[in-house]
Short mmCIF file of C-alpha atoms and ligand atoms in Angstrom, two decimals:
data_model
loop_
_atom_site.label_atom_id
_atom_site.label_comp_id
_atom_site.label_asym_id
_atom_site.label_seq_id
_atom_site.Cartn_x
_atom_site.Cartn_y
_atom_site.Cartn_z
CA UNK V 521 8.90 -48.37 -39.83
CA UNK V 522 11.49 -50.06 -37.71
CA UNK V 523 11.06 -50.62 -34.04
CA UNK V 524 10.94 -54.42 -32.55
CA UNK V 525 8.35 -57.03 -33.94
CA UNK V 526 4.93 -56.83 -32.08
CA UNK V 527 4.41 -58.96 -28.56
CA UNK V 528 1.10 -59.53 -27.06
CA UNK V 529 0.30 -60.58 -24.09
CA UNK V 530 -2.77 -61.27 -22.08
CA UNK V 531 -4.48 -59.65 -19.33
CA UNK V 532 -5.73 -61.09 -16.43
CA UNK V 533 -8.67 -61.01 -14.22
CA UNK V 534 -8.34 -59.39 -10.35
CA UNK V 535 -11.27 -57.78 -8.30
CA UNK V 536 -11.34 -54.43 -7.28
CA UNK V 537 -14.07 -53.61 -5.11
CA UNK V 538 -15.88 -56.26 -6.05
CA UNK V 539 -15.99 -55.96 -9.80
CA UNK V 540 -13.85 -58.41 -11.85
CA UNK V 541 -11.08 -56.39 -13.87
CA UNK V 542 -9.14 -57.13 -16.30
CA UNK V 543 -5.64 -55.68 -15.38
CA UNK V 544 -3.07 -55.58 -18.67
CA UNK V 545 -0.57 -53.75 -16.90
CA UNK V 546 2.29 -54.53 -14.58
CA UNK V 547 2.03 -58.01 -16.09
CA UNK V 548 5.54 -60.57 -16.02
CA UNK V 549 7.77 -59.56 -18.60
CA UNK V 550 6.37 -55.94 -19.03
CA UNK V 551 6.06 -54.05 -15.87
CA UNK V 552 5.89 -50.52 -17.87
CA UNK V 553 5.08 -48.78 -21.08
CA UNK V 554 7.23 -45.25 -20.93
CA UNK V 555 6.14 -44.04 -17.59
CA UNK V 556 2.62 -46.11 -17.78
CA UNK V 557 2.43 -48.39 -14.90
CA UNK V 558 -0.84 -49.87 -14.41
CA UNK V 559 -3.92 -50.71 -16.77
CA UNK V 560 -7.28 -51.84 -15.51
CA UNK V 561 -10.40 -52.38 -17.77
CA UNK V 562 -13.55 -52.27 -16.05
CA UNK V 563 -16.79 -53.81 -17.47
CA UNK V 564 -18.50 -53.37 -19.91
CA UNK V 565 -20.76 -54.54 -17.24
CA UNK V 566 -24.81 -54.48 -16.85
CA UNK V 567 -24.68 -52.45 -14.04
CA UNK V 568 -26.93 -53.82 -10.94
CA UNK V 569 -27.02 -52.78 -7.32
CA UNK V 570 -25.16 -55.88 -6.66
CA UNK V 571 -22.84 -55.62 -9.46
CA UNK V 572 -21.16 -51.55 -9.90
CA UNK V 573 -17.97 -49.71 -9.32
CA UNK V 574 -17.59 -49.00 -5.54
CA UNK V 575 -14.54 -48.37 -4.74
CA UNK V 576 -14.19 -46.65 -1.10
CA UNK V 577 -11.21 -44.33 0.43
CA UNK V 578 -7.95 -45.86 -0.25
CA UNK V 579 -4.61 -43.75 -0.39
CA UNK V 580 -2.06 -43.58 -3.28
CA UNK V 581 1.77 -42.05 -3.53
CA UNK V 582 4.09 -41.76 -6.24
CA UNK V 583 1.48 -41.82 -9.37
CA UNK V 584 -1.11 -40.01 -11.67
CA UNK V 585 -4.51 -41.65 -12.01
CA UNK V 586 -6.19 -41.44 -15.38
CA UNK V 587 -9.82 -42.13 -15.52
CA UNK V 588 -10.97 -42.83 -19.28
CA UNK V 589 -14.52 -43.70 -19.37
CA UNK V 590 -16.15 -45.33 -22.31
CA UNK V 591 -20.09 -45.78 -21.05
CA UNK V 592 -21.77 -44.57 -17.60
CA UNK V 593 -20.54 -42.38 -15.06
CA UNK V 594 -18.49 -42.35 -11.94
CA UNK V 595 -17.98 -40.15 -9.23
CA UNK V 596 -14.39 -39.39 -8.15
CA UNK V 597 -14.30 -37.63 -4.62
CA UNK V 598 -10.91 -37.33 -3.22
CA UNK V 599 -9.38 -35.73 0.09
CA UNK V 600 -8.74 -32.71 -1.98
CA UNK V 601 -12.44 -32.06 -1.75
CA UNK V 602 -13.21 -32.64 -4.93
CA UNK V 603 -16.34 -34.07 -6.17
CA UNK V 604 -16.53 -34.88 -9.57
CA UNK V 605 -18.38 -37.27 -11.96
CA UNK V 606 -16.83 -37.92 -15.14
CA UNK V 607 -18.47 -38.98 -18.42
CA UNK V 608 -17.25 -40.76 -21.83
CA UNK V 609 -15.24 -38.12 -23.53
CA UNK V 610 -13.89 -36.77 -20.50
CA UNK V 611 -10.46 -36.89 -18.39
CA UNK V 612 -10.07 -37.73 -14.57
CA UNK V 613 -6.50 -36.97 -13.47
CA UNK V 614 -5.11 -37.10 -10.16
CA UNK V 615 -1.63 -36.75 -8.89
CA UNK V 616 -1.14 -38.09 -6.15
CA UNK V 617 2.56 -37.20 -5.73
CA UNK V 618 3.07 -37.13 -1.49
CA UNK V 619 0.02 -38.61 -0.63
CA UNK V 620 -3.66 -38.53 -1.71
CA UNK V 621 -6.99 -40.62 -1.03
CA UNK V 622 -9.88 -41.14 -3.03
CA UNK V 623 -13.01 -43.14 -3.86
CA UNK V 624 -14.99 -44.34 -6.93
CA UNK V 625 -19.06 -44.11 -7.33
CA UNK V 626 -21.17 -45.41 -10.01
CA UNK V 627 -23.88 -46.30 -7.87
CA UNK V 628 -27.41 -45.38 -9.14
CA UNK V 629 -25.69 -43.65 -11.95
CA UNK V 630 -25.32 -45.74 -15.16
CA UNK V 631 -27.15 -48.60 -16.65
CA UNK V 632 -23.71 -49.97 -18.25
CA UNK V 633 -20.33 -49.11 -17.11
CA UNK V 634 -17.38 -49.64 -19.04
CA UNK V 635 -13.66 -47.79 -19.12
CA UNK V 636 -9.92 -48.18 -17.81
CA UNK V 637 -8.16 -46.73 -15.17
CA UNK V 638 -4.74 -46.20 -15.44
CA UNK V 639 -1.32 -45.49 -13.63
CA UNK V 640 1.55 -43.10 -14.32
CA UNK V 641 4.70 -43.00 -12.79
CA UNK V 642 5.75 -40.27 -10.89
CA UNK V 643 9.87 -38.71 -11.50
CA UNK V 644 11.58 -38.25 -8.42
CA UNK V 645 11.84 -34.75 -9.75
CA UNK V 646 7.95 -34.76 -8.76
CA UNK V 647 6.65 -37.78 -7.06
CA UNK V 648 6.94 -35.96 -3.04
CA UNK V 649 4.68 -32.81 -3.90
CA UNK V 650 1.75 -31.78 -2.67
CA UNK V 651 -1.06 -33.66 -4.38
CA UNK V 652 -3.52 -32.32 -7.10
CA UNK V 653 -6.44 -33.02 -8.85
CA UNK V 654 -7.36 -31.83 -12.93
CA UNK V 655 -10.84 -32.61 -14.85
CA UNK V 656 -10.76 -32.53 -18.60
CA UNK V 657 -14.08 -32.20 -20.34
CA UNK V 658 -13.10 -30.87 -23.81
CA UNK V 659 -10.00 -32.91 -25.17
CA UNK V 660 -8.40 -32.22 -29.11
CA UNK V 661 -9.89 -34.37 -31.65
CA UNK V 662 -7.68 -35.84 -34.77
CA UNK V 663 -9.67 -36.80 -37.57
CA UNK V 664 -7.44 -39.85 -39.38
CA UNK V 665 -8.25 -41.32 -42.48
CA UNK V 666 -9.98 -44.57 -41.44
CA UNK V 667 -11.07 -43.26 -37.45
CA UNK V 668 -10.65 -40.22 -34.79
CA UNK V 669 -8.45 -39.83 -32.20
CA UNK V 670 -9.31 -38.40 -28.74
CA UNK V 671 -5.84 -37.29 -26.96
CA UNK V 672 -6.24 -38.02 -23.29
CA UNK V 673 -2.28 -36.74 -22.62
CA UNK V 674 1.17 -35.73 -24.54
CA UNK V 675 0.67 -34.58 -28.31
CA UNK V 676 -0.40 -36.59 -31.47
CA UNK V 677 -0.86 -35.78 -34.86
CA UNK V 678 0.39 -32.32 -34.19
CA UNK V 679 -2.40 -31.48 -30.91
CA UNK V 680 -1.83 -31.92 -27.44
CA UNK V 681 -3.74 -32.63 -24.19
CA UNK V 682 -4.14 -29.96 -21.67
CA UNK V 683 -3.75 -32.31 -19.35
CA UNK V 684 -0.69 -31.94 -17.76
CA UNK V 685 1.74 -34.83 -16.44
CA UNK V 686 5.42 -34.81 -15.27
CA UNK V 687 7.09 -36.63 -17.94
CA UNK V 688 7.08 -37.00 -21.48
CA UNK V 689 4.08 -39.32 -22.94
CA UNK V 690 1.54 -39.88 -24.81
CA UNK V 691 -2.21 -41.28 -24.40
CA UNK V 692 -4.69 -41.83 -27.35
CA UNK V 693 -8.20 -43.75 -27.54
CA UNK V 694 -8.25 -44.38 -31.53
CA UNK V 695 -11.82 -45.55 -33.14
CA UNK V 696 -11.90 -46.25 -36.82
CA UNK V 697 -12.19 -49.03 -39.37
CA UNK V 698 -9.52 -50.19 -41.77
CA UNK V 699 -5.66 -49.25 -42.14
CA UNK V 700 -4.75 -45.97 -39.66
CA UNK V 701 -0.90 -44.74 -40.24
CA UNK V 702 -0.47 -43.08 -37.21
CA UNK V 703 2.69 -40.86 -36.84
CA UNK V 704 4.80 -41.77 -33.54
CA UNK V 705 7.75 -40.20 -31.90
CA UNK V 706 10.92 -42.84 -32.15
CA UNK V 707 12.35 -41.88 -28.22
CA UNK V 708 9.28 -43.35 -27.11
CA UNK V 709 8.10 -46.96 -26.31
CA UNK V 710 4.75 -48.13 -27.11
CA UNK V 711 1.91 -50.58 -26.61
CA UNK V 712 -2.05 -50.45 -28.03
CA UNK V 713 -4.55 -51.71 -25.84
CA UNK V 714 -7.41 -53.19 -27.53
CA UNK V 715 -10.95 -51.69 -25.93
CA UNK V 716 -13.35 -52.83 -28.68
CA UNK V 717 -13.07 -55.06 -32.08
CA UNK V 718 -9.95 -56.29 -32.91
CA UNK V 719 -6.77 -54.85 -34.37
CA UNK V 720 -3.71 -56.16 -36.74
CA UNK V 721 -0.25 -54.74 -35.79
CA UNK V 722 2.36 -56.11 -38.26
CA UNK V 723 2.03 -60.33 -37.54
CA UNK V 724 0.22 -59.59 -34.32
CA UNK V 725 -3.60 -59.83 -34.22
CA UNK V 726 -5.37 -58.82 -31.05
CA UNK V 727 -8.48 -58.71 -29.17
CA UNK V 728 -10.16 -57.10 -26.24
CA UNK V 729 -8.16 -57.30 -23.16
CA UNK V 730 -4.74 -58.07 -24.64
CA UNK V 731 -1.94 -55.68 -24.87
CA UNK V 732 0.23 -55.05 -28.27
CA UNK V 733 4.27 -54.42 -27.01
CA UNK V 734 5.62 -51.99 -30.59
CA UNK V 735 9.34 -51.24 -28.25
CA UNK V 736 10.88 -47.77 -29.14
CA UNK V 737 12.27 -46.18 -32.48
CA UNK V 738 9.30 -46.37 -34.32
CA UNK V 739 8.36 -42.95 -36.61
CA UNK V 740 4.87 -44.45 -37.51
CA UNK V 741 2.41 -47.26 -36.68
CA UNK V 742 0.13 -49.06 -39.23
CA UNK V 743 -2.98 -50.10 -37.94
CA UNK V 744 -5.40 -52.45 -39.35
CA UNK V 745 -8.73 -52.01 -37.33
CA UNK V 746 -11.57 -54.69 -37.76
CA UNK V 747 -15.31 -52.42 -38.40
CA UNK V 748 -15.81 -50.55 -35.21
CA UNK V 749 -12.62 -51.26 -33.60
CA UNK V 750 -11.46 -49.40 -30.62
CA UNK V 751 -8.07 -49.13 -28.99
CA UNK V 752 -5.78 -47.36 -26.49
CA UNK V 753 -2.35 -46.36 -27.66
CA UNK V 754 0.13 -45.58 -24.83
CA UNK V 755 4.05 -44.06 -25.56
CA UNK V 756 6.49 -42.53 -23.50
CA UNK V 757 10.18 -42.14 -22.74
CA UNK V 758 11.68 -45.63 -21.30
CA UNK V 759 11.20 -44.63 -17.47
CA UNK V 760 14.56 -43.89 -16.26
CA UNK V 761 14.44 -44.62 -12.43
CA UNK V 762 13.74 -48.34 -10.81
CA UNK V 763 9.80 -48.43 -8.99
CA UNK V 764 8.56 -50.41 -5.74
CA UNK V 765 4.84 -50.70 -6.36
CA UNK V 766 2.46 -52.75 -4.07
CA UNK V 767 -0.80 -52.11 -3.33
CA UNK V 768 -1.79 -48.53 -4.21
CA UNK V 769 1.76 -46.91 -3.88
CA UNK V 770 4.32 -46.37 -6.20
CA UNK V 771 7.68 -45.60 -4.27
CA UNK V 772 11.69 -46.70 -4.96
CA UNK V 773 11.80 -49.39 -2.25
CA UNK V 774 10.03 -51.12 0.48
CA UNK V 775 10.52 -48.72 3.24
CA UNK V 776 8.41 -46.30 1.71
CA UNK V 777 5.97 -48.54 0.60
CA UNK V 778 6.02 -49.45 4.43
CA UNK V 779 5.40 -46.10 6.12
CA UNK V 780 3.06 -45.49 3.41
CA UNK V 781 0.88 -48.54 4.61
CA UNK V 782 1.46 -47.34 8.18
CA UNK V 783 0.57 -43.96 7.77
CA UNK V 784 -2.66 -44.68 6.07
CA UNK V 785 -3.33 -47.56 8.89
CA UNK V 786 -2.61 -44.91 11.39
CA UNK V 787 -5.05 -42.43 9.56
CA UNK V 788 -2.11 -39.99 9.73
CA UNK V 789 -3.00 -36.15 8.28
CA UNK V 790 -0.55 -37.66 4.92
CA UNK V 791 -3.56 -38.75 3.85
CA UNK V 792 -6.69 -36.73 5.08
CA UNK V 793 -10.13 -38.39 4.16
CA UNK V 794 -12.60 -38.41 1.35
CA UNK V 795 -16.72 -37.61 2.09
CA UNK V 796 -18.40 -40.27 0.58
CA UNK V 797 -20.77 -42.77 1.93
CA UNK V 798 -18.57 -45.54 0.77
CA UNK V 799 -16.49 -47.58 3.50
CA UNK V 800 -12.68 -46.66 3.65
CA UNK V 801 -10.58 -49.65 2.49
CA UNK V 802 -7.93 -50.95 5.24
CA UNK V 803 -4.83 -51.46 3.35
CA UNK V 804 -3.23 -55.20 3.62
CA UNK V 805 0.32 -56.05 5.89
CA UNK V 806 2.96 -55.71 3.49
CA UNK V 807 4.26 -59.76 3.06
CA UNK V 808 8.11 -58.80 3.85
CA UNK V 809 6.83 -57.49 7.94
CA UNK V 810 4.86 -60.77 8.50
MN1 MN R 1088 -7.45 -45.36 -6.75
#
């Protein structure tokens, strides 16, 4: 196994609709992981009607959304007019590509709520069609010697996803105890995000919430995982183009970002609205037009 030595580094803690997250992606120093461009862990959280995921209408360009719950349930309705809860074991994904709104439930629907949201990229092959949105209830299984896999995109271990993105990569939630080999492809980049337990990469031990760098040209992985240890492994081709993010919007530069902003502001047709009882979030002034 070759690849560059392990780097961790932290997450930190933001608010999304009220509920404290713990975002591990873009973070200073490492803005992507192949085309991944955003990780948010949510709870685990004793869910209260204070104290739940409500996340209201708000727009995105430019970027898939995977949903990856690990306890409870949340409604996804989007401007598609979908409606759709999703469950542990199951796949929300949303592509956004021209323009999309959506909003998050778990009101009055779990007791604890835990799982990550994150973002992908969109190629400028892609990222300006029509938007689209995919549920995936039954996802391929590996069985490895110490744990399972569950392959939320790309191919592992010889199965693939059904869910389908726009460039090469790879998403797996691995559970297990003890030393994993996992096979990996060597054009890719990599990171494991630790959900549960703990895991040893190499020199680099890490914990809930913190995010293990592995770099590309790596054919394998070995894995120690502490009893009851689960984690998030995330690959893909190096993304080849330069992204603008800020706020919900992935674009190439600030002028898009910009008439994104204004054309949700404006409640332009771009956008069209969700049905939810939730309250549609207004989007900030970008800081370079102040
Ligand atoms: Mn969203």
């Amino acid at each position: 196994m070759t690849g560059t030595s392990p780097v961790i580094s932290e997450s930190h803690v933001t608010d999304v609709g009220g509920l404290a997250v713990h975002r591990s992606l873009p973070r200073h120093g490492r803005r992507m992981v192949g085309a991944w461009c955003f990780l948010d862990r949510f709870g685990p959280i004793d869910v209260t009607p204070e104290r739940t995921m409500t996340v209201g209408p708000h727009p995105h360009i430019g970027l898939h959304t995977v949903t990856w719950v690990l306890q409870g349930e949340v409604l996804h309705s989007d401007s598609l007019g979908n409606q759709q809860p999703i469950r542990p074991g199951q796949l929300n994904l949303m592509t956004a590509g021209g323009g999309i709104a959506h909003a998050e439930d778990a009101r009055e629907r779990s007791r604890t709520l835990d799982g990550v949201q994150l973002w992908v990229a969109q190629l400028e092959s892609t990222r300006h069609a029509p938007p689209s949105f995919a549920h995936h209830a039954d996802l391929p299984h590996v069985d490895l010697p110490h744990g399972q896999a569950t392959i939320l995109v790309g191919e592992f271990a010889g199965s693939r996803s059904p869910a389908a993105t726009d460039s090469a990569l790879i998403g797996v939630d691995i559970a297990g105890s003890g030393s994993l080999d996992v096979p990996l492809d060597p054009a890719f980049e990599h990171a494991v995000a630790v959900l549960h337990g703990s895991v040893r990469i190499e020199n680099a031990h890490a914990s809930p919430n913190e995010l293990v760098y592995l770099g590309t040209d790596r054919q394998g992985l070995a894995l120690f995982l502490e009893k009851g240890s689960r984690i998030l492994l995330l690959g893909g081709r190096p993304f080849p183009e330069e992204i603008a993010m800020w706020w919900n919007f992935v674009a190439r530069d600030r002028t898009e970002l910009a008439r994104a902003y204004q054309d949700w502001t404006d409640r332009t047709d771009r956008f069209r609205s969700v049905t939810t009882s939730l309250h549609r979030i207004e989007a900030p002034r970008p800081f370079w037009l102040q």
